[in-house]
Backbone as a ProteinNet text record, in pm:
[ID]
protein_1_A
[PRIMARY]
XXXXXXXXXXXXXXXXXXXXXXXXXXXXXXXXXXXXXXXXXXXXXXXXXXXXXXXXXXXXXXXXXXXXXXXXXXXXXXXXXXXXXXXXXXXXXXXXXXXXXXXXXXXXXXXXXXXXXXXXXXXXXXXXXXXXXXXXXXXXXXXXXXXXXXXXXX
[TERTIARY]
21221.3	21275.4	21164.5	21189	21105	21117.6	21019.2	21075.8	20991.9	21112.4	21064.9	20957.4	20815.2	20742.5	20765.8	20716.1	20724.6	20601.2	20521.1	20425.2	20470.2	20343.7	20303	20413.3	20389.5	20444.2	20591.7	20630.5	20806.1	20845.3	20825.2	20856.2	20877.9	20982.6	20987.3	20867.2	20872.1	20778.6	20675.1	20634.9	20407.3	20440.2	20519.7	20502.2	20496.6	20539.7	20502.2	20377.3	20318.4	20204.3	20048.9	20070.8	20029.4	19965.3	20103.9	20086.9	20045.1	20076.8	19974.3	19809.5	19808.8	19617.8	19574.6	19637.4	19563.9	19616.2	19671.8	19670.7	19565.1	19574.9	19435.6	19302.2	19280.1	19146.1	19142.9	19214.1	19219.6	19184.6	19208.9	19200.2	19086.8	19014.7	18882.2	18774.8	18801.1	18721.8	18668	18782.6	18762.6	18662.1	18719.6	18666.2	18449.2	18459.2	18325	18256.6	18332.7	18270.7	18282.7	18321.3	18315.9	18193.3	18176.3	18028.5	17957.2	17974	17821.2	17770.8	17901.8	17858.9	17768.6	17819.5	17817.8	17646.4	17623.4	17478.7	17413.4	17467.9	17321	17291.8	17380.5	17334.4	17281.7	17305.3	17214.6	17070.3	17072	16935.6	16827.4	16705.3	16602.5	16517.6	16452.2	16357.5	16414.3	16470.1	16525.3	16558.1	16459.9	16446.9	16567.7	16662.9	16725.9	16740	16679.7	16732.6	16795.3	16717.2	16787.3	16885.6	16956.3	17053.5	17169.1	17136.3	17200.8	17228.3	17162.8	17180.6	17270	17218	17295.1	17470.5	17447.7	17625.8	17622.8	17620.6	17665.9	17654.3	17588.8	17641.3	17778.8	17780.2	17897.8	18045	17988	18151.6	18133.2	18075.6	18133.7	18180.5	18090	18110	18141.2	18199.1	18241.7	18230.8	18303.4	18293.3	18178.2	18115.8	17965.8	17869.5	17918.3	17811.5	17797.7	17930.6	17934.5	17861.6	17892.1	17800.5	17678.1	17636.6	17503.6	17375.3	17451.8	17444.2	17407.3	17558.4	17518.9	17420.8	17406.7	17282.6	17196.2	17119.2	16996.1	16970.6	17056	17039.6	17144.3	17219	17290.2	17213.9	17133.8	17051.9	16958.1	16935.3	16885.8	17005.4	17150.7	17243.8	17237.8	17317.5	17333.6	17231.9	17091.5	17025.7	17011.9	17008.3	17055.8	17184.8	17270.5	17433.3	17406.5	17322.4	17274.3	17159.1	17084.7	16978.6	17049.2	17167.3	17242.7	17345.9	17414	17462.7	17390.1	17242.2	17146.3	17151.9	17088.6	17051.1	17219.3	17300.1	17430.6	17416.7	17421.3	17479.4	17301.4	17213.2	17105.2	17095.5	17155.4	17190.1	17319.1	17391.3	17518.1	17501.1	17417.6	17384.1	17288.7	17178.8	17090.2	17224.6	17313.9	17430.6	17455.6	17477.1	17563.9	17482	17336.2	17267.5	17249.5	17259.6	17220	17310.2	17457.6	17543.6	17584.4	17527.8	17564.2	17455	17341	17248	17271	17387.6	17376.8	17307.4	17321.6	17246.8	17251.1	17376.6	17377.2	17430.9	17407.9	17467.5	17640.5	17690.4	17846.2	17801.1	17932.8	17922.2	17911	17985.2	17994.8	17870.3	17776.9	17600.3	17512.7	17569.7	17497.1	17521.6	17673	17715.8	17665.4	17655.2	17574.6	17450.1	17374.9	17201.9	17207.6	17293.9	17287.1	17327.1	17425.2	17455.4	17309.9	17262.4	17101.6	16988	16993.5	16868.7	16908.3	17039.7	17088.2	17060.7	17089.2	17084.7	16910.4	16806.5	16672.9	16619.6	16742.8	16646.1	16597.7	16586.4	16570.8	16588.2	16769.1	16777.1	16928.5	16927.4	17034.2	17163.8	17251.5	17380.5	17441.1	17369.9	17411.6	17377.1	17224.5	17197.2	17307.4	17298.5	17383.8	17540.1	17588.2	17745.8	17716.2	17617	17628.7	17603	17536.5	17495.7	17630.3	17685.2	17828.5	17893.5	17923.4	18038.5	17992.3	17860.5	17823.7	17835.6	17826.7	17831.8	18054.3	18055.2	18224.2	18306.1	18190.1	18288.5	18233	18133.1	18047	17957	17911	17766.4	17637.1	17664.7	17555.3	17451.8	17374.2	17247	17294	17470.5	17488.9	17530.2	17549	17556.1	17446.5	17344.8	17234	17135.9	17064.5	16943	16802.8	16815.7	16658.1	16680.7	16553.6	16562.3	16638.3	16659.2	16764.3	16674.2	16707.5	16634.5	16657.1	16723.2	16705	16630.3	16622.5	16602.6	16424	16369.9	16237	16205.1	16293.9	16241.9	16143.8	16116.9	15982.5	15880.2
19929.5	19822.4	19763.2	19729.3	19686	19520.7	19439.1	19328.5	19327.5	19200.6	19204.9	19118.7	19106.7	19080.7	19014.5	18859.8	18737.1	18663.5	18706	18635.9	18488.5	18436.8	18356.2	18266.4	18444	18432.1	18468	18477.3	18523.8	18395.4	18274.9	18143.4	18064.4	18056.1	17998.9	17873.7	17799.5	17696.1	17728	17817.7	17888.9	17967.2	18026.5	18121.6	18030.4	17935.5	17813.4	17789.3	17773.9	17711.7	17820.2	17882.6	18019.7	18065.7	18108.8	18117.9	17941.1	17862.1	17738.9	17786.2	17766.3	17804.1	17905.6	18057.4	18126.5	18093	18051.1	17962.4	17892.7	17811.4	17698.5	17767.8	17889.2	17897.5	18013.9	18111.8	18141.6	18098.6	17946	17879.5	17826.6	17796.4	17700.5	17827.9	17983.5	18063.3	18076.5	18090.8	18038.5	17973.3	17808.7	17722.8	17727.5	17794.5	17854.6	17912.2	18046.5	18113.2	18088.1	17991.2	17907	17848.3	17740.3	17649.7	17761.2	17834.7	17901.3	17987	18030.5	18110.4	17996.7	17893.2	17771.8	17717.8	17719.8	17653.3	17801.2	17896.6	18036.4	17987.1	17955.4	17915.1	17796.8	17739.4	17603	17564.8	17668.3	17706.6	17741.2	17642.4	17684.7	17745.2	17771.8	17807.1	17994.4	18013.6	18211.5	18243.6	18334.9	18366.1	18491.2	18522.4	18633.4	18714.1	18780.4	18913.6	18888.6	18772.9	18730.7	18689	18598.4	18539.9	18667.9	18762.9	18842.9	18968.7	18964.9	19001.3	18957.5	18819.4	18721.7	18763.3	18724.7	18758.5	18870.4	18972.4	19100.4	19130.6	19074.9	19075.9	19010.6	18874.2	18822.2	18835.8	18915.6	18955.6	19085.6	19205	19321.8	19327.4	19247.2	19207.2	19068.4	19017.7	18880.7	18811.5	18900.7	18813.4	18800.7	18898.5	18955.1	18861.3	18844.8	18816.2	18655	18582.4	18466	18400.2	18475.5	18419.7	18484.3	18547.6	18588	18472.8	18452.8	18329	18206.3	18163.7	18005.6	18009.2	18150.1	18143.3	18116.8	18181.1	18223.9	18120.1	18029.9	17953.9	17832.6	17795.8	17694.6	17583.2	17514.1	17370.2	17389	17437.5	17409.7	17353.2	17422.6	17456.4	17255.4	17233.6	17068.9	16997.9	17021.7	16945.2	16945.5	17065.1	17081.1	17020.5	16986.7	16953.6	16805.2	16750.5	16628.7	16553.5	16680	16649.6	16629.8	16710.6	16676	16594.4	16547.2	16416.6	16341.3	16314.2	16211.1	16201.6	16311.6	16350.8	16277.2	16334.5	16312.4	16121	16095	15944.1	15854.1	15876.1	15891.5	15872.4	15958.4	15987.8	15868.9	15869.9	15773.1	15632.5	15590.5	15482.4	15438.2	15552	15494.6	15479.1	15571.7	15557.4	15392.9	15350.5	15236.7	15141.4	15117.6	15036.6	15030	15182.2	15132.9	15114.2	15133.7	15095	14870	14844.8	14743.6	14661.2	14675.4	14671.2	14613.1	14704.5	14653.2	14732.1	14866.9	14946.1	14936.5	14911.1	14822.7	14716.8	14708.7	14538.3	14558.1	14484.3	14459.5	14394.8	14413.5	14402.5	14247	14170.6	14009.6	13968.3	14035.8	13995.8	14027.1	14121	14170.2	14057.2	13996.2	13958.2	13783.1	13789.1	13618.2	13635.8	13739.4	13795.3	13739.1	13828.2	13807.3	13665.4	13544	13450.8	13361.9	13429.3	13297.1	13365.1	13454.8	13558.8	13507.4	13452.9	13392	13312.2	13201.1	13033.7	13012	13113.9	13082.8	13145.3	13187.3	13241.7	13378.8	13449.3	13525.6	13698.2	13688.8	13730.7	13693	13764.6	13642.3	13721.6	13633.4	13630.8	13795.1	13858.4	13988.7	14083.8	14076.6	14130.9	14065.3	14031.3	13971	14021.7	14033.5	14094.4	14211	14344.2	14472.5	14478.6	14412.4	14452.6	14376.5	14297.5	14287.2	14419.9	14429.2	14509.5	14690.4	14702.5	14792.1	14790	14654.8	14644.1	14645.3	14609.5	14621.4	14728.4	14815.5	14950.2	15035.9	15029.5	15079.4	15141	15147.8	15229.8	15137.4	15014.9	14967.8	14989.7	14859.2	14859.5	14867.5	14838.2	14833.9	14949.1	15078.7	15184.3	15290	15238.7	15274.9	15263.7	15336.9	15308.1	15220	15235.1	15230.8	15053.7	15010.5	14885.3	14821.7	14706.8	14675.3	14656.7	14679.7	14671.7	14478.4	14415.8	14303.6	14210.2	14230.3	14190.8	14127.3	14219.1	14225.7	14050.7	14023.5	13881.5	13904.2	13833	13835.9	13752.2
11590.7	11512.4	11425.3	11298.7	11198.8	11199.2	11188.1	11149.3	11014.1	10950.5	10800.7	10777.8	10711.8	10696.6	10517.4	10548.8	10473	10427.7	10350.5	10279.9	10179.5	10137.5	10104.1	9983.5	9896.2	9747.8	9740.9	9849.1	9875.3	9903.2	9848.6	9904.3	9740.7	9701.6	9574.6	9531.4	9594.3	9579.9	9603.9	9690.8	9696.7	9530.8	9541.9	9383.4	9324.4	9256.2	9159.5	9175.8	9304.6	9344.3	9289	9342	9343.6	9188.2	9075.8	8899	8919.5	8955	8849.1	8894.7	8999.1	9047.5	8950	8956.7	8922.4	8725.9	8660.4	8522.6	8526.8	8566.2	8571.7	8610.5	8722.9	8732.7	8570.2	8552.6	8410	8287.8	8251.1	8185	8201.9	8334.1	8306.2	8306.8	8314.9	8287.7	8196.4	8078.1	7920.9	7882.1	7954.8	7915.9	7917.7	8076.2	8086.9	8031.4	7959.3	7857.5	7747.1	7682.4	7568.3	7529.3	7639.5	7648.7	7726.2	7758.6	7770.4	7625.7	7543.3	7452.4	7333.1	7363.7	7297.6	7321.5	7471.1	7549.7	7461.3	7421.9	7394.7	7279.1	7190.8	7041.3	7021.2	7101.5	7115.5	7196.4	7219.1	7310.9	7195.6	7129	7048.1	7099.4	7240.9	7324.1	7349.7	7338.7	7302.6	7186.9	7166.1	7040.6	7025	6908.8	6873.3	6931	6963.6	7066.6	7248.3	7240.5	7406.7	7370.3	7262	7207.5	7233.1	7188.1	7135.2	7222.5	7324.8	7499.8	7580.2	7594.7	7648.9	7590.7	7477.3	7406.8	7460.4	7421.5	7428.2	7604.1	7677.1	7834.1	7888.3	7784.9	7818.1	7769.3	7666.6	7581.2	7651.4	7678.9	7728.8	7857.9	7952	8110.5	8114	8105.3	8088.8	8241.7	8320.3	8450.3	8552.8	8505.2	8577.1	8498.3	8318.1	8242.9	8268.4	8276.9	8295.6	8427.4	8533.7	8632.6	8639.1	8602.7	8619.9	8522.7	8344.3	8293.1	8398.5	8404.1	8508	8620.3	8718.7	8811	8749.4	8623.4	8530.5	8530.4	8418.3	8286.6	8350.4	8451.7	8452.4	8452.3	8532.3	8529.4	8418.5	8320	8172.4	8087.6	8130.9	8023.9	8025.8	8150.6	8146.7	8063.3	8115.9	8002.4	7849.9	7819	7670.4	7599.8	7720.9	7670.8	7665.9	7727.7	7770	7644.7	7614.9	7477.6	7344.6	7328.2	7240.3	7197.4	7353.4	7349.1	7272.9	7372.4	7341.1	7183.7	7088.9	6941.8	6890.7	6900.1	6829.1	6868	6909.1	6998.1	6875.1	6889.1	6790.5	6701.6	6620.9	6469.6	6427.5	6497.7	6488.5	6459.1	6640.2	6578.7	6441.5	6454.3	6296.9	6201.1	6177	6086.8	6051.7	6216.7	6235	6159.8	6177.7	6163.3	6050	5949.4	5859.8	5744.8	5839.8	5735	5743.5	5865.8	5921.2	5842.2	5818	5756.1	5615.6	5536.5	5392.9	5322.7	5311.5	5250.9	5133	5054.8	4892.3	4890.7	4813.1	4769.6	4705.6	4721	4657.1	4491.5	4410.9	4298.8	4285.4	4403.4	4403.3	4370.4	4429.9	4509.9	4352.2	4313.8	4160.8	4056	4078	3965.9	3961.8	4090	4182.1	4082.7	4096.1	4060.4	3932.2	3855.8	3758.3	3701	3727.6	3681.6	3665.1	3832.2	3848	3711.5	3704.2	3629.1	3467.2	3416.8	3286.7	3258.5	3404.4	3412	3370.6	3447.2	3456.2	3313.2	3227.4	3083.3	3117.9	3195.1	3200.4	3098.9	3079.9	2980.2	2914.7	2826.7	2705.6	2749.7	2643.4	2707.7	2673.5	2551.8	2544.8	2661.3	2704.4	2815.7	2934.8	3009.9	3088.7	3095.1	2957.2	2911	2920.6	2880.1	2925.9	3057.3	3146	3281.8	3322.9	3299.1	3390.2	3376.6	3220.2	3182.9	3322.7	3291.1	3428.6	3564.9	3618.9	3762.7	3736.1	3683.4	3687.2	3697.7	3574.7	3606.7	3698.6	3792.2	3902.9	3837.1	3760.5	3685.9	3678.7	3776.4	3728.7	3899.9	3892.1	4013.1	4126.2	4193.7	4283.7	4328	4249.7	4279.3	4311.1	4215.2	4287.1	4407.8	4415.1	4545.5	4509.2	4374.2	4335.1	4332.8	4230.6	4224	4090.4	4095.3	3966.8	3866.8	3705.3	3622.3	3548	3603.4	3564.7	3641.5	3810	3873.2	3923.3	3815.4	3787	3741.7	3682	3582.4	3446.1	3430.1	3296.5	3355
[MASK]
++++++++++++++++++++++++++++++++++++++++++++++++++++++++++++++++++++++++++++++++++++++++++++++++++++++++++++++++++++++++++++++++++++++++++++++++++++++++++

């Protein structure tokens, strides 16, 4: 007499269970060999041909290449992912600062400049009427970087 023999995956609900695990560990394999292909090119300390090892171990042997990778090279990979946080997060804020900063002036601030630079004689009312008519249509000092050419005084 035979009895019938009943695994795991003969159970509607383990088979659900079962395709999600092996989906998900599928999916974060990917994800592995993504950022690792990702940690090689970002790695300045290997020069080209290891670069290019490295790949070609991990795209022909992928599953061999990937862990053999993370043994090698895993506790560098984090810090590099970590150095570039740092650099990106870096760069941003200088961004922030130096947009927060006031890196130009508004046309209001030019056109302020200029009312005081008239009032003090500085220069006449024709000068004064082309450098508006410029800061108005954006061609004038506030579009630039350099320094303003009225701003000098006499």
């Amino acid at each position: 007499m035979s009895a019938q023999t009943y695994l795991a995956y003969d159970f509607p609900l383990l088979s659900a269970f079962w395709t999600m695990l092996w989906f998900f560990l599928w999916i974060m394999w990917f994800v592995l060999l993504f950022r690792i292909i990702t940690d090689i090119f970002r790695d300045d300390t290997m020069n080209g041909w290891a670069k290019a090892g490295w790949l070609v171990f991990c795209v022909v042997l992928p599953f061999l290449g990937v862990f053999v990778y993370v043994i090698a090279r895993g506790k560098n990979m984090g810090r590099r992912e970590i150095k570039q946080a740092r650099a990106q997060q870096e760069e941003f804020n200088a961004y922030i600062r130096q947009t927060a900063a006031g890196g130009g002036t508004s046309s209001v601030d030019e056109l302020a400049r200029l009312s005081e630079i008239r009032a003090h004689g500085d220069i006449t009312d024709e000068e004064f009427r082309r450098a508006k008519e410029l800061v108005l249509t954006g061609h004038g000092p506030a579009e630039s970087s350099g320094s303003t050419p009225y701003a000098s005084g006499r």
